[in-house]
Amino acid sequence: MLRKISKELHPFVTWVLERDGIPYSSQNKGGIAEIWTEDISSRRFNNVVEDAKCEKERRESGCPDIPVLSYRAAMNAERMDKLLEFYGANCFVILKEDEQKFIDVAKNI
């Protein structure tokens, strides 16, 4: 399935696809990157894009040794453990766009 993403996010999406072993092909067209993937659902691709945003934020942070996790990943113990192990970390930062959602849930605990 053909999917379009911003040229800015393209290298991070391809990094996540490679990390997760998902076959793809891609090309840039102007300010848009086109990625062709087979056998993954739209939901799974949305998760790839979310992980790519986390990776972008991590690499651009002042402390790239600390992984950035989305709300979805932080609220799933198995996923969180897998990512912390991948990065060799014992702590994480929440993706900026998910901070308020995480705070709202934490207030109710």
PDB file of N, CA and C in Angstrom:
ATOM      1  N   MET A   1       0.834  -1.170   0.000  1.00  0.00           N
ATOM      2  CA  MET A   1       0.000   0.000   0.000  1.00  0.00           C
ATOM      3  C   MET A   1       0.884   1.240   0.000  1.00  0.00           C
ATOM      4  N   LEU A   2       0.541   2.216  -0.802  1.00  0.00           N
ATOM      5  CA  LEU A   2       1.286   3.460  -0.900  1.00  0.00           C
ATOM      6  C   LEU A   2       0.858   4.401   0.212  1.00  0.00           C
ATOM      7  N   ARG A   3       1.838   4.954   0.921  1.00  0.00           N
ATOM      8  CA  ARG A   3       1.563   5.900   2.006  1.00  0.00           C
ATOM      9  C   ARG A   3       2.446   7.119   1.818  1.00  0.00           C
ATOM     10  N   LYS A   4       1.916   8.274   2.125  1.00  0.00           N
ATOM     11  CA  LYS A   4       2.661   9.515   1.964  1.00  0.00           C
ATOM     12  C   LYS A   4       2.953  10.110   3.328  1.00  0.00           C
ATOM     13  N   ILE A   5       4.203  10.546   3.488  1.00  0.00           N
ATOM     14  CA  ILE A   5       4.623  11.176   4.735  1.00  0.00           C
ATOM     15  C   ILE A   5       5.479  12.392   4.392  1.00  0.00           C
ATOM     16  N   SER A   6       5.711  13.229   5.381  1.00  0.00           N
ATOM     17  CA  SER A   6       6.546  14.403   5.140  1.00  0.00           C
ATOM     18  C   SER A   6       7.989  13.968   4.895  1.00  0.00           C
ATOM     19  N   LYS A   7       8.671  14.764   4.108  1.00  0.00           N
ATOM     20  CA  LYS A   7      10.075  14.488   3.807  1.00  0.00           C
ATOM     21  C   LYS A   7      10.910  14.544   5.093  1.00  0.00           C
ATOM     22  N   GLU A   8      10.500  15.398   6.028  1.00  0.00           N
ATOM     23  CA  GLU A   8      11.205  15.551   7.297  1.00  0.00           C
ATOM     24  C   GLU A   8      11.135  14.277   8.144  1.00  0.00           C
ATOM     25  N   LEU A   9      10.009  13.596   8.118  1.00  0.00           N
ATOM     26  CA  LEU A   9       9.813  12.388   8.930  1.00  0.00           C
ATOM     27  C   LEU A   9      10.300  11.116   8.220  1.00  0.00           C
ATOM     28  N   HIS A  10      10.521  11.204   6.926  1.00  0.00           N
ATOM     29  CA  HIS A  10      10.886  10.042   6.105  1.00  0.00           C
ATOM     30  C   HIS A  10      12.045   9.209   6.666  1.00  0.00           C
ATOM     31  N   PRO A  11      13.193   9.827   7.020  1.00  0.00           N
ATOM     32  CA  PRO A  11      14.302   8.981   7.504  1.00  0.00           C
ATOM     33  C   PRO A  11      13.968   8.238   8.799  1.00  0.00           C
ATOM     34  N   PHE A  12      13.113   8.815   9.613  1.00  0.00           N
ATOM     35  CA  PHE A  12      12.756   8.173  10.877  1.00  0.00           C
ATOM     36  C   PHE A  12      11.750   7.047  10.657  1.00  0.00           C
ATOM     37  N   VAL A  13      10.845   7.239   9.705  1.00  0.00           N
ATOM     38  CA  VAL A  13       9.896   6.168   9.364  1.00  0.00           C
ATOM     39  C   VAL A  13      10.651   4.983   8.779  1.00  0.00           C
ATOM     40  N   THR A  14      11.589   5.237   7.878  1.00  0.00           N
ATOM     41  CA  THR A  14      12.344   4.126   7.296  1.00  0.00           C
ATOM     42  C   THR A  14      13.202   3.436   8.358  1.00  0.00           C
ATOM     43  N   TRP A  15      13.725   4.195   9.316  1.00  0.00           N
ATOM     44  CA  TRP A  15      14.508   3.601  10.405  1.00  0.00           C
ATOM     45  C   TRP A  15      13.631   2.639  11.216  1.00  0.00           C
ATOM     46  N   VAL A  16      12.397   3.054  11.539  1.00  0.00           N
ATOM     47  CA  VAL A  16      11.481   2.198  12.308  1.00  0.00           C
ATOM     48  C   VAL A  16      11.098   0.968  11.490  1.00  0.00           C
ATOM     49  N   LEU A  17      10.820   1.149  10.210  1.00  0.00           N
ATOM     50  CA  LEU A  17      10.483   0.008   9.355  1.00  0.00           C
ATOM     51  C   LEU A  17      11.621  -1.011   9.347  1.00  0.00           C
ATOM     52  N   GLU A  18      12.850  -0.519   9.235  1.00  0.00           N
ATOM     53  CA  GLU A  18      14.009  -1.417   9.248  1.00  0.00           C
ATOM     54  C   GLU A  18      14.175  -2.066  10.622  1.00  0.00           C
ATOM     55  N   ARG A  19      14.024  -1.286  11.679  1.00  0.00           N
ATOM     56  CA  ARG A  19      14.139  -1.820  13.048  1.00  0.00           C
ATOM     57  C   ARG A  19      13.155  -2.958  13.278  1.00  0.00           C
ATOM     58  N   ASP A  20      11.942  -2.783  12.761  1.00  0.00           N
ATOM     59  CA  ASP A  20      10.889  -3.772  12.965  1.00  0.00           C
ATOM     60  C   ASP A  20      10.855  -4.850  11.888  1.00  0.00           C
ATOM     61  N   GLY A  21      11.789  -4.798  10.948  1.00  0.00           N
ATOM     62  CA  GLY A  21      11.866  -5.825   9.913  1.00  0.00           C
ATOM     63  C   GLY A  21      10.706  -5.804   8.935  1.00  0.00           C
ATOM     64  N   ILE A  22      10.175  -4.631   8.646  1.00  0.00           N
ATOM     65  CA  ILE A  22       9.051  -4.495   7.723  1.00  0.00           C
ATOM     66  C   ILE A  22       9.597  -4.085   6.351  1.00  0.00           C
ATOM     67  N   PRO A  23       9.392  -4.917   5.328  1.00  0.00           N
ATOM     68  CA  PRO A  23       9.885  -4.580   3.990  1.00  0.00           C
ATOM     69  C   PRO A  23       9.163  -3.341   3.434  1.00  0.00           C
ATOM     70  N   TYR A  24       9.915  -2.509   2.727  1.00  0.00           N
ATOM     71  CA  TYR A  24       9.345  -1.296   2.148  1.00  0.00           C
ATOM     72  C   TYR A  24      10.205  -0.832   0.976  1.00  0.00           C
ATOM     73  N   SER A  25       9.647   0.062   0.196  1.00  0.00           N
ATOM     74  CA  SER A  25      10.421   0.813  -0.783  1.00  0.00           C
ATOM     75  C   SER A  25       9.937   2.247  -0.689  1.00  0.00           C
ATOM     76  N   SER A  26      10.777   3.196  -1.070  1.00  0.00           N
ATOM     77  CA  SER A  26      10.380   4.593  -0.928  1.00  0.00           C
ATOM     78  C   SER A  26      11.009   5.454  -2.004  1.00  0.00           C
ATOM     79  N   GLN A  27      10.400   6.627  -2.176  1.00  0.00           N
ATOM     80  CA  GLN A  27      10.945   7.639  -3.073  1.00  0.00           C
ATOM     81  C   GLN A  27      10.444   8.996  -2.620  1.00  0.00           C
ATOM     82  N   ASN A  28      11.231  10.026  -2.916  1.00  0.00           N
ATOM     83  CA  ASN A  28      10.850  11.388  -2.577  1.00  0.00           C
ATOM     84  C   ASN A  28      10.261  12.073  -3.794  1.00  0.00           C
ATOM     85  N   LYS A  29       9.184  12.794  -3.577  1.00  0.00           N
ATOM     86  CA  LYS A  29       8.549  13.580  -4.633  1.00  0.00           C
ATOM     87  C   LYS A  29       8.273  14.968  -4.076  1.00  0.00           C
ATOM     88  N   GLY A  30       9.169  15.898  -4.378  1.00  0.00           N
ATOM     89  CA  GLY A  30       9.003  17.243  -3.833  1.00  0.00           C
ATOM     90  C   GLY A  30       9.157  17.221  -2.328  1.00  0.00           C
ATOM     91  N   GLY A  31       8.186  17.783  -1.622  1.00  0.00           N
ATOM     92  CA  GLY A  31       8.229  17.831  -0.162  1.00  0.00           C
ATOM     93  C   GLY A  31       7.588  16.630   0.490  1.00  0.00           C
ATOM     94  N   ILE A  32       7.169  15.660  -0.322  1.00  0.00           N
ATOM     95  CA  ILE A  32       6.478  14.475   0.191  1.00  0.00           C
ATOM     96  C   ILE A  32       7.308  13.232  -0.120  1.00  0.00           C
ATOM     97  N   ALA A  33       7.345  12.320   0.844  1.00  0.00           N
ATOM     98  CA  ALA A  33       7.990  11.032   0.615  1.00  0.00           C
ATOM     99  C   ALA A  33       6.898   9.986   0.463  1.00  0.00           C
ATOM    100  N   GLU A  34       7.068   9.106  -0.485  1.00  0.00           N
ATOM    101  CA  GLU A  34       6.124   8.014  -0.692  1.00  0.00           C
ATOM    102  C   GLU A  34       6.783   6.715  -0.250  1.00  0.00           C
ATOM    103  N   ILE A  35       6.062   5.972   0.550  1.00  0.00           N
ATOM    104  CA  ILE A  35       6.567   4.693   1.043  1.00  0.00           C
ATOM    105  C   ILE A  35       5.573   3.620   0.653  1.00  0.00           C
ATOM    106  N   TRP A  36       6.102   2.543   0.082  1.00  0.00           N
ATOM    107  CA  TRP A  36       5.277   1.407  -0.305  1.00  0.00           C
ATOM    108  C   TRP A  36       5.556   0.288   0.683  1.00  0.00           C
ATOM    109  N   THR A  37       4.500  -0.173   1.364  1.00  0.00           N
ATOM    110  CA  THR A  37       4.627  -1.310   2.279  1.00  0.00           C
ATOM    111  C   THR A  37       3.575  -2.340   1.920  1.00  0.00           C
ATOM    112  N   GLU A  38       3.896  -3.571   2.163  1.00  0.00           N
ATOM    113  CA  GLU A  38       2.937  -4.649   1.938  1.00  0.00           C
ATOM    114  C   GLU A  38       2.640  -5.327   3.263  1.00  0.00           C
ATOM    115  N   ASP A  39       1.468  -5.862   3.366  1.00  0.00           N
ATOM    116  CA  ASP A  39       1.091  -6.718   4.493  1.00  0.00           C
ATOM    117  C   ASP A  39       1.120  -6.047   5.860  1.00  0.00           C
ATOM    118  N   ILE A  40       0.960  -4.722   5.922  1.00  0.00           N
ATOM    119  CA  ILE A  40       0.743  -4.116   7.231  1.00  0.00           C
ATOM    120  C   ILE A  40      -0.500  -3.231   7.140  1.00  0.00           C
ATOM    121  N   SER A  41      -1.253  -3.240   8.207  1.00  0.00           N
ATOM    122  CA  SER A  41      -2.503  -2.484   8.241  1.00  0.00           C
ATOM    123  C   SER A  41      -2.222  -0.988   8.399  1.00  0.00           C
ATOM    124  N   SER A  42      -3.249  -0.207   8.164  1.00  0.00           N
ATOM    125  CA  SER A  42      -3.140   1.240   8.369  1.00  0.00           C
ATOM    126  C   SER A  42      -2.833   1.541   9.830  1.00  0.00           C
ATOM    127  N   ARG A  43      -3.449   0.784  10.719  1.00  0.00           N
ATOM    128  CA  ARG A  43      -3.192   0.975  12.152  1.00  0.00           C
ATOM    129  C   ARG A  43      -1.722   0.715  12.475  1.00  0.00           C
ATOM    130  N   ARG A  44      -1.176  -0.365  11.946  1.00  0.00           N
ATOM    131  CA  ARG A  44       0.240  -0.681  12.182  1.00  0.00           C
ATOM    132  C   ARG A  44       1.133   0.411  11.613  1.00  0.00           C
ATOM    133  N   PHE A  45       0.791   0.926  10.420  1.00  0.00           N
ATOM    134  CA  PHE A  45       1.604   1.992   9.842  1.00  0.00           C
ATOM    135  C   PHE A  45       1.501   3.259  10.686  1.00  0.00           C
ATOM    136  N   ASN A  46       0.333   3.542  11.222  1.00  0.00           N
ATOM    137  CA  ASN A  46       0.194   4.698  12.111  1.00  0.00           C
ATOM    138  C   ASN A  46       1.090   4.544  13.339  1.00  0.00           C
ATOM    139  N   ASN A  47       1.221   3.326  13.844  1.00  0.00           N
ATOM    140  CA  ASN A  47       2.125   3.068  14.966  1.00  0.00           C
ATOM    141  C   ASN A  47       3.580   3.284  14.553  1.00  0.00           C
ATOM    142  N   VAL A  48       3.918   2.915  13.327  1.00  0.00           N
ATOM    143  CA  VAL A  48       5.270   3.151  12.800  1.00  0.00           C
ATOM    144  C   VAL A  48       5.551   4.653  12.777  1.00  0.00           C
ATOM    145  N   VAL A  49       4.593   5.433  12.289  1.00  0.00           N
ATOM    146  CA  VAL A  49       4.762   6.885  12.223  1.00  0.00           C
ATOM    147  C   VAL A  49       4.906   7.459  13.635  1.00  0.00           C
ATOM    148  N   GLU A  50       4.120   6.964  14.571  1.00  0.00           N
ATOM    149  CA  GLU A  50       4.218   7.404  15.965  1.00  0.00           C
ATOM    150  C   GLU A  50       5.603   7.089  16.532  1.00  0.00           C
ATOM    151  N   ASP A  51       6.094   5.891  16.289  1.00  0.00           N
ATOM    152  CA  ASP A  51       7.439   5.522  16.737  1.00  0.00           C
ATOM    153  C   ASP A  51       8.497   6.393  16.065  1.00  0.00           C
ATOM    154  N   ALA A  52       8.270   6.756  14.801  1.00  0.00           N
ATOM    155  CA  ALA A  52       9.207   7.616  14.078  1.00  0.00           C
ATOM    156  C   ALA A  52       9.253   9.007  14.709  1.00  0.00           C
ATOM    157  N   LYS A  53       8.119   9.521  15.120  1.00  0.00           N
ATOM    158  CA  LYS A  53       8.078  10.821  15.797  1.00  0.00           C
ATOM    159  C   LYS A  53       8.863  10.756  17.106  1.00  0.00           C
ATOM    160  N   CYS A  54       8.722   9.653  17.820  1.00  0.00           N
ATOM    161  CA  CYS A  54       9.474   9.465  19.064  1.00  0.00           C
ATOM    162  C   CYS A  54      10.977   9.436  18.788  1.00  0.00           C
ATOM    163  N   GLU A  55      11.360   8.710  17.758  1.00  0.00           N
ATOM    164  CA  GLU A  55      12.784   8.604  17.417  1.00  0.00           C
ATOM    165  C   GLU A  55      13.343   9.964  17.003  1.00  0.00           C
ATOM    166  N   LYS A  56      12.589  10.715  16.239  1.00  0.00           N
ATOM    167  CA  LYS A  56      13.003  12.067  15.818  1.00  0.00           C
ATOM    168  C   LYS A  56      13.201  12.948  17.038  1.00  0.00           C
ATOM    169  N   GLU A  57      12.230  12.930  17.944  1.00  0.00           N
ATOM    170  CA  GLU A  57      12.318  13.750  19.149  1.00  0.00           C
ATOM    171  C   GLU A  57      13.504  13.320  20.017  1.00  0.00           C
ATOM    172  N   ARG A  58      13.744  12.014  20.110  1.00  0.00           N
ATOM    173  CA  ARG A  58      14.884  11.507  20.900  1.00  0.00           C
ATOM    174  C   ARG A  58      16.205  12.015  20.335  1.00  0.00           C
ATOM    175  N   ARG A  59      16.373  11.876  19.031  1.00  0.00           N
ATOM    176  CA  ARG A  59      17.640  12.276  18.403  1.00  0.00           C
ATOM    177  C   ARG A  59      17.873  13.785  18.474  1.00  0.00           C
ATOM    178  N   GLU A  60      16.792  14.555  18.485  1.00  0.00           N
ATOM    179  CA  GLU A  60      16.918  16.012  18.514  1.00  0.00           C
ATOM    180  C   GLU A  60      16.955  16.575  19.930  1.00  0.00           C
ATOM    181  N   SER A  61      16.817  15.714  20.932  1.00  0.00           N
ATOM    182  CA  SER A  61      16.795  16.175  22.319  1.00  0.00           C
ATOM    183  C   SER A  61      18.208  16.469  22.815  1.00  0.00           C
ATOM    184  N   GLY A  62      18.263  17.102  23.970  1.00  0.00           N
ATOM    185  CA  GLY A  62      19.555  17.379  24.596  1.00  0.00           C
ATOM    186  C   GLY A  62      20.169  16.145  25.229  1.00  0.00           C
ATOM    187  N   CYS A  63      19.374  15.086  25.366  1.00  0.00           N
ATOM    188  CA  CYS A  63      19.856  13.849  25.987  1.00  0.00           C
ATOM    189  C   CYS A  63      19.370  12.643  25.171  1.00  0.00           C
ATOM    190  N   PRO A  64      19.992  12.389  24.019  1.00  0.00           N
ATOM    191  CA  PRO A  64      19.509  11.314  23.146  1.00  0.00           C
ATOM    192  C   PRO A  64      19.687   9.902  23.690  1.00  0.00           C
ATOM    193  N   ASP A  65      20.339   9.760  24.845  1.00  0.00           N
ATOM    194  CA  ASP A  65      20.460   8.432  25.448  1.00  0.00           C
ATOM    195  C   ASP A  65      19.154   7.986  26.103  1.00  0.00           C
ATOM    196  N   ILE A  66      18.260   8.938  26.360  1.00  0.00           N
ATOM    197  CA  ILE A  66      16.978   8.617  26.995  1.00  0.00           C
ATOM    198  C   ILE A  66      15.925   8.467  25.903  1.00  0.00           C
ATOM    199  N   PRO A  67      15.298   7.298  25.820  1.00  0.00           N
ATOM    200  CA  PRO A  67      14.291   7.096  24.772  1.00  0.00           C
ATOM    201  C   PRO A  67      13.037   7.940  25.002  1.00  0.00           C
ATOM    202  N   VAL A  68      12.368   8.251  23.912  1.00  0.00           N
ATOM    203  CA  VAL A  68      11.089   8.945  23.946  1.00  0.00           C
ATOM    204  C   VAL A  68      10.032   7.920  23.570  1.00  0.00           C
ATOM    205  N   LEU A  69       9.001   7.792  24.416  1.00  0.00           N
ATOM    206  CA  LEU A  69       7.919   6.845  24.156  1.00  0.00           C
ATOM    207  C   LEU A  69       6.607   7.586  23.987  1.00  0.00           C
ATOM    208  N   SER A  70       5.771   7.056  23.142  1.00  0.00           N
ATOM    209  CA  SER A  70       4.428   7.600  22.972  1.00  0.00           C
ATOM    210  C   SER A  70       3.569   7.171  24.156  1.00  0.00           C
ATOM    211  N   TYR A  71       2.430   7.809  24.289  1.00  0.00           N
ATOM    212  CA  TYR A  71       1.459   7.411  25.309  1.00  0.00           C
ATOM    213  C   TYR A  71       1.088   5.942  25.135  1.00  0.00           C
ATOM    214  N   ARG A  72       0.846   5.551  23.889  1.00  0.00           N
ATOM    215  CA  ARG A  72       0.466   4.164  23.576  1.00  0.00           C
ATOM    216  C   ARG A  72       1.523   3.188  24.074  1.00  0.00           C
ATOM    217  N   ALA A  73       2.783   3.478  23.817  1.00  0.00           N
ATOM    218  CA  ALA A  73       3.862   2.584  24.230  1.00  0.00           C
ATOM    219  C   ALA A  73       4.045   2.592  25.745  1.00  0.00           C
ATOM    220  N   ALA A  74       3.936   3.753  26.359  1.00  0.00           N
ATOM    221  CA  ALA A  74       4.131   3.865  27.809  1.00  0.00           C
ATOM    222  C   ALA A  74       3.023   3.155  28.589  1.00  0.00           C
ATOM    223  N   MET A  75       1.840   3.084  28.028  1.00  0.00           N
ATOM    224  CA  MET A  75       0.712   2.467  28.723  1.00  0.00           C
ATOM    225  C   MET A  75       0.616   0.964  28.467  1.00  0.00           C
ATOM    226  N   ASN A  76       1.510   0.429  27.654  1.00  0.00           N
ATOM    227  CA  ASN A  76       1.541  -0.996  27.362  1.00  0.00           C
ATOM    228  C   ASN A  76       2.845  -1.555  27.954  1.00  0.00           C
ATOM    229  N   ALA A  77       2.742  -2.219  29.088  1.00  0.00           N
ATOM    230  CA  ALA A  77       3.938  -2.668  29.824  1.00  0.00           C
ATOM    231  C   ALA A  77       4.876  -3.508  28.962  1.00  0.00           C
ATOM    232  N   GLU A  78       4.322  -4.404  28.178  1.00  0.00           N
ATOM    233  CA  GLU A  78       5.161  -5.262  27.325  1.00  0.00           C
ATOM    234  C   GLU A  78       5.909  -4.436  26.286  1.00  0.00           C
ATOM    235  N   ARG A  79       5.212  -3.513  25.642  1.00  0.00           N
ATOM    236  CA  ARG A  79       5.830  -2.650  24.619  1.00  0.00           C
ATOM    237  C   ARG A  79       6.880  -1.745  25.259  1.00  0.00           C
ATOM    238  N   MET A  80       6.543  -1.173  26.412  1.00  0.00           N
ATOM    239  CA  MET A  80       7.471  -0.294  27.110  1.00  0.00           C
ATOM    240  C   MET A  80       8.752  -1.056  27.472  1.00  0.00           C
ATOM    241  N   ASP A  81       8.602  -2.248  28.040  1.00  0.00           N
ATOM    242  CA  ASP A  81       9.769  -3.054  28.420  1.00  0.00           C
ATOM    243  C   ASP A  81      10.629  -3.383  27.208  1.00  0.00           C
ATOM    244  N   LYS A  82       9.992  -3.724  26.099  1.00  0.00           N
ATOM    245  CA  LYS A  82      10.717  -4.065  24.876  1.00  0.00           C
ATOM    246  C   LYS A  82      11.530  -2.866  24.377  1.00  0.00           C
ATOM    247  N   LEU A  83      10.929  -1.686  24.391  1.00  0.00           N
ATOM    248  CA  LEU A  83      11.633  -0.492  23.922  1.00  0.00           C
ATOM    249  C   LEU A  83      12.753  -0.084  24.879  1.00  0.00           C
ATOM    250  N   LEU A  84      12.510  -0.164  26.175  1.00  0.00           N
ATOM    251  CA  LEU A  84      13.567   0.163  27.132  1.00  0.00           C
ATOM    252  C   LEU A  84      14.748  -0.785  26.988  1.00  0.00           C
ATOM    253  N   GLU A  85      14.456  -2.053  26.767  1.00  0.00           N
ATOM    254  CA  GLU A  85      15.535  -3.021  26.540  1.00  0.00           C
ATOM    255  C   GLU A  85      16.284  -2.702  25.242  1.00  0.00           C
ATOM    256  N   PHE A  86      15.553  -2.368  24.187  1.00  0.00           N
ATOM    257  CA  PHE A  86      16.174  -2.032  22.905  1.00  0.00           C
ATOM    258  C   PHE A  86      17.160  -0.869  23.070  1.00  0.00           C
ATOM    259  N   TYR A  87      16.745   0.150  23.827  1.00  0.00           N
ATOM    260  CA  TYR A  87      17.592   1.327  24.011  1.00  0.00           C
ATOM    261  C   TYR A  87      18.586   1.166  25.166  1.00  0.00           C
ATOM    262  N   GLY A  88      18.489   0.081  25.920  1.00  0.00           N
ATOM    263  CA  GLY A  88      19.378  -0.124  27.057  1.00  0.00           C
ATOM    264  C   GLY A  88      19.157   0.933  28.133  1.00  0.00           C
ATOM    265  N   ALA A  89      17.901   1.266  28.373  1.00  0.00           N
ATOM    266  CA  ALA A  89      17.561   2.332  29.310  1.00  0.00           C
ATOM    267  C   ALA A  89      16.650   1.812  30.414  1.00  0.00           C
ATOM    268  N   ASN A  90      16.596   2.564  31.510  1.00  0.00           N
ATOM    269  CA  ASN A  90      15.678   2.218  32.593  1.00  0.00           C
ATOM    270  C   ASN A  90      14.716   3.367  32.892  1.00  0.00           C
ATOM    271  N   CYS A  91      14.679   4.347  32.007  1.00  0.00           N
ATOM    272  CA  CYS A  91      13.745   5.462  32.130  1.00  0.00           C
ATOM    273  C   CYS A  91      13.400   5.952  30.733  1.00  0.00           C
ATOM    274  N   PHE A  92      12.404   6.826  30.638  1.00  0.00           N
ATOM    275  CA  PHE A  92      12.006   7.353  29.336  1.00  0.00           C
ATOM    276  C   PHE A  92      11.348   8.710  29.499  1.00  0.00           C
ATOM    277  N   VAL A  93      11.167   9.387  28.391  1.00  0.00           N
ATOM    278  CA  VAL A  93      10.466  10.662  28.320  1.00  0.00           C
ATOM    279  C   VAL A  93       9.251  10.437  27.432  1.00  0.00           C
ATOM    280  N   ILE A  94       8.142  11.107  27.748  1.00  0.00           N
ATOM    281  CA  ILE A  94       6.925  10.990  26.935  1.00  0.00           C
ATOM    282  C   ILE A  94       7.013  11.931  25.740  1.00  0.00           C
ATOM    283  N   LEU A  95       6.566  11.458  24.600  1.00  0.00           N
ATOM    284  CA  LEU A  95       6.482  12.261  23.381  1.00  0.00           C
ATOM    285  C   LEU A  95       5.743  13.559  23.698  1.00  0.00           C
ATOM    286  N   LYS A  96       6.290  14.685  23.292  1.00  0.00           N
ATOM    287  CA  LYS A  96       5.704  15.986  23.638  1.00  0.00           C
ATOM    288  C   LYS A  96       4.217  16.082  23.308  1.00  0.00           C
ATOM    289  N   GLU A  97       3.817  15.571  22.154  1.00  0.00           N
ATOM    290  CA  GLU A  97       2.407  15.687  21.770  1.00  0.00           C
ATOM    291  C   GLU A  97       1.489  14.816  22.628  1.00  0.00           C
ATOM    292  N   ASP A  98       2.063  13.882  23.404  1.00  0.00           N
ATOM    293  CA  ASP A  98       1.273  12.997  24.272  1.00  0.00           C
ATOM    294  C   ASP A  98       1.352  13.365  25.748  1.00  0.00           C
ATOM    295  N   GLU A  99       2.111  14.405  26.089  1.00  0.00           N
ATOM    296  CA  GLU A  99       2.334  14.734  27.498  1.00  0.00           C
ATOM    297  C   GLU A  99       1.035  14.975  28.260  1.00  0.00           C
ATOM    298  N   GLN A 100       0.131  15.773  27.711  1.00  0.00           N
ATOM    299  CA  GLN A 100      -1.089  16.096  28.444  1.00  0.00           C
ATOM    300  C   GLN A 100      -1.951  14.858  28.681  1.00  0.00           C
ATOM    301  N   LYS A 101      -2.025  14.002  27.690  1.00  0.00           N
ATOM    302  CA  LYS A 101      -2.800  12.764  27.838  1.00  0.00           C
ATOM    303  C   LYS A 101      -2.217  11.916  28.976  1.00  0.00           C
ATOM    304  N   PHE A 102      -0.902  11.837  29.038  1.00  0.00           N
ATOM    305  CA  PHE A 102      -0.229  11.069  30.080  1.00  0.00           C
ATOM    306  C   PHE A 102      -0.470  11.701  31.451  1.00  0.00           C
ATOM    307  N   ILE A 103      -0.402  13.023  31.535  1.00  0.00           N
ATOM    308  CA  ILE A 103      -0.634  13.739  32.797  1.00  0.00           C
ATOM    309  C   ILE A 103      -2.060  13.511  33.272  1.00  0.00           C
ATOM    310  N   ASP A 104      -3.018  13.590  32.355  1.00  0.00           N
ATOM    311  CA  ASP A 104      -4.430  13.393  32.720  1.00  0.00           C
ATOM    312  C   ASP A 104      -4.665  12.006  33.316  1.00  0.00           C
ATOM    313  N   VAL A 105      -4.045  10.999  32.752  1.00  0.00           N
ATOM    314  CA  VAL A 105      -4.192   9.638  33.273  1.00  0.00           C
ATOM    315  C   VAL A 105      -3.495   9.514  34.631  1.00  0.00           C
ATOM    316  N   ALA A 106      -2.329  10.101  34.751  1.00  0.00           N
ATOM    317  CA  ALA A 106      -1.567  10.014  36.018  1.00  0.00           C
ATOM    318  C   ALA A 106      -2.330  10.683  37.160  1.00  0.00           C
ATOM    319  N   LYS A 107      -3.067  11.735  36.872  1.00  0.00           N
ATOM    320  CA  LYS A 107      -3.836  12.422  37.904  1.00  0.00           C
ATOM    321  C   LYS A 107      -4.934  11.523  38.491  1.00  0.00           C
ATOM    322  N   ASN A 108      -5.416  10.593  37.688  1.00  0.00           N
ATOM    323  CA  ASN A 108      -6.504   9.723  38.120  1.00  0.00           C
ATOM    324  C   ASN A 108      -6.035   8.423  38.764  1.00  0.00           C
ATOM    325  N   ILE A 109      -4.773   8.274  38.956  1.00  0.00           N
ATOM    326  CA  ILE A 109      -4.253   7.027  39.557  1.00  0.00           C
ATOM    327  C   ILE A 109      -4.229   7.167  41.058  1.00  0.00           C
TER     328      ILE A 109
END
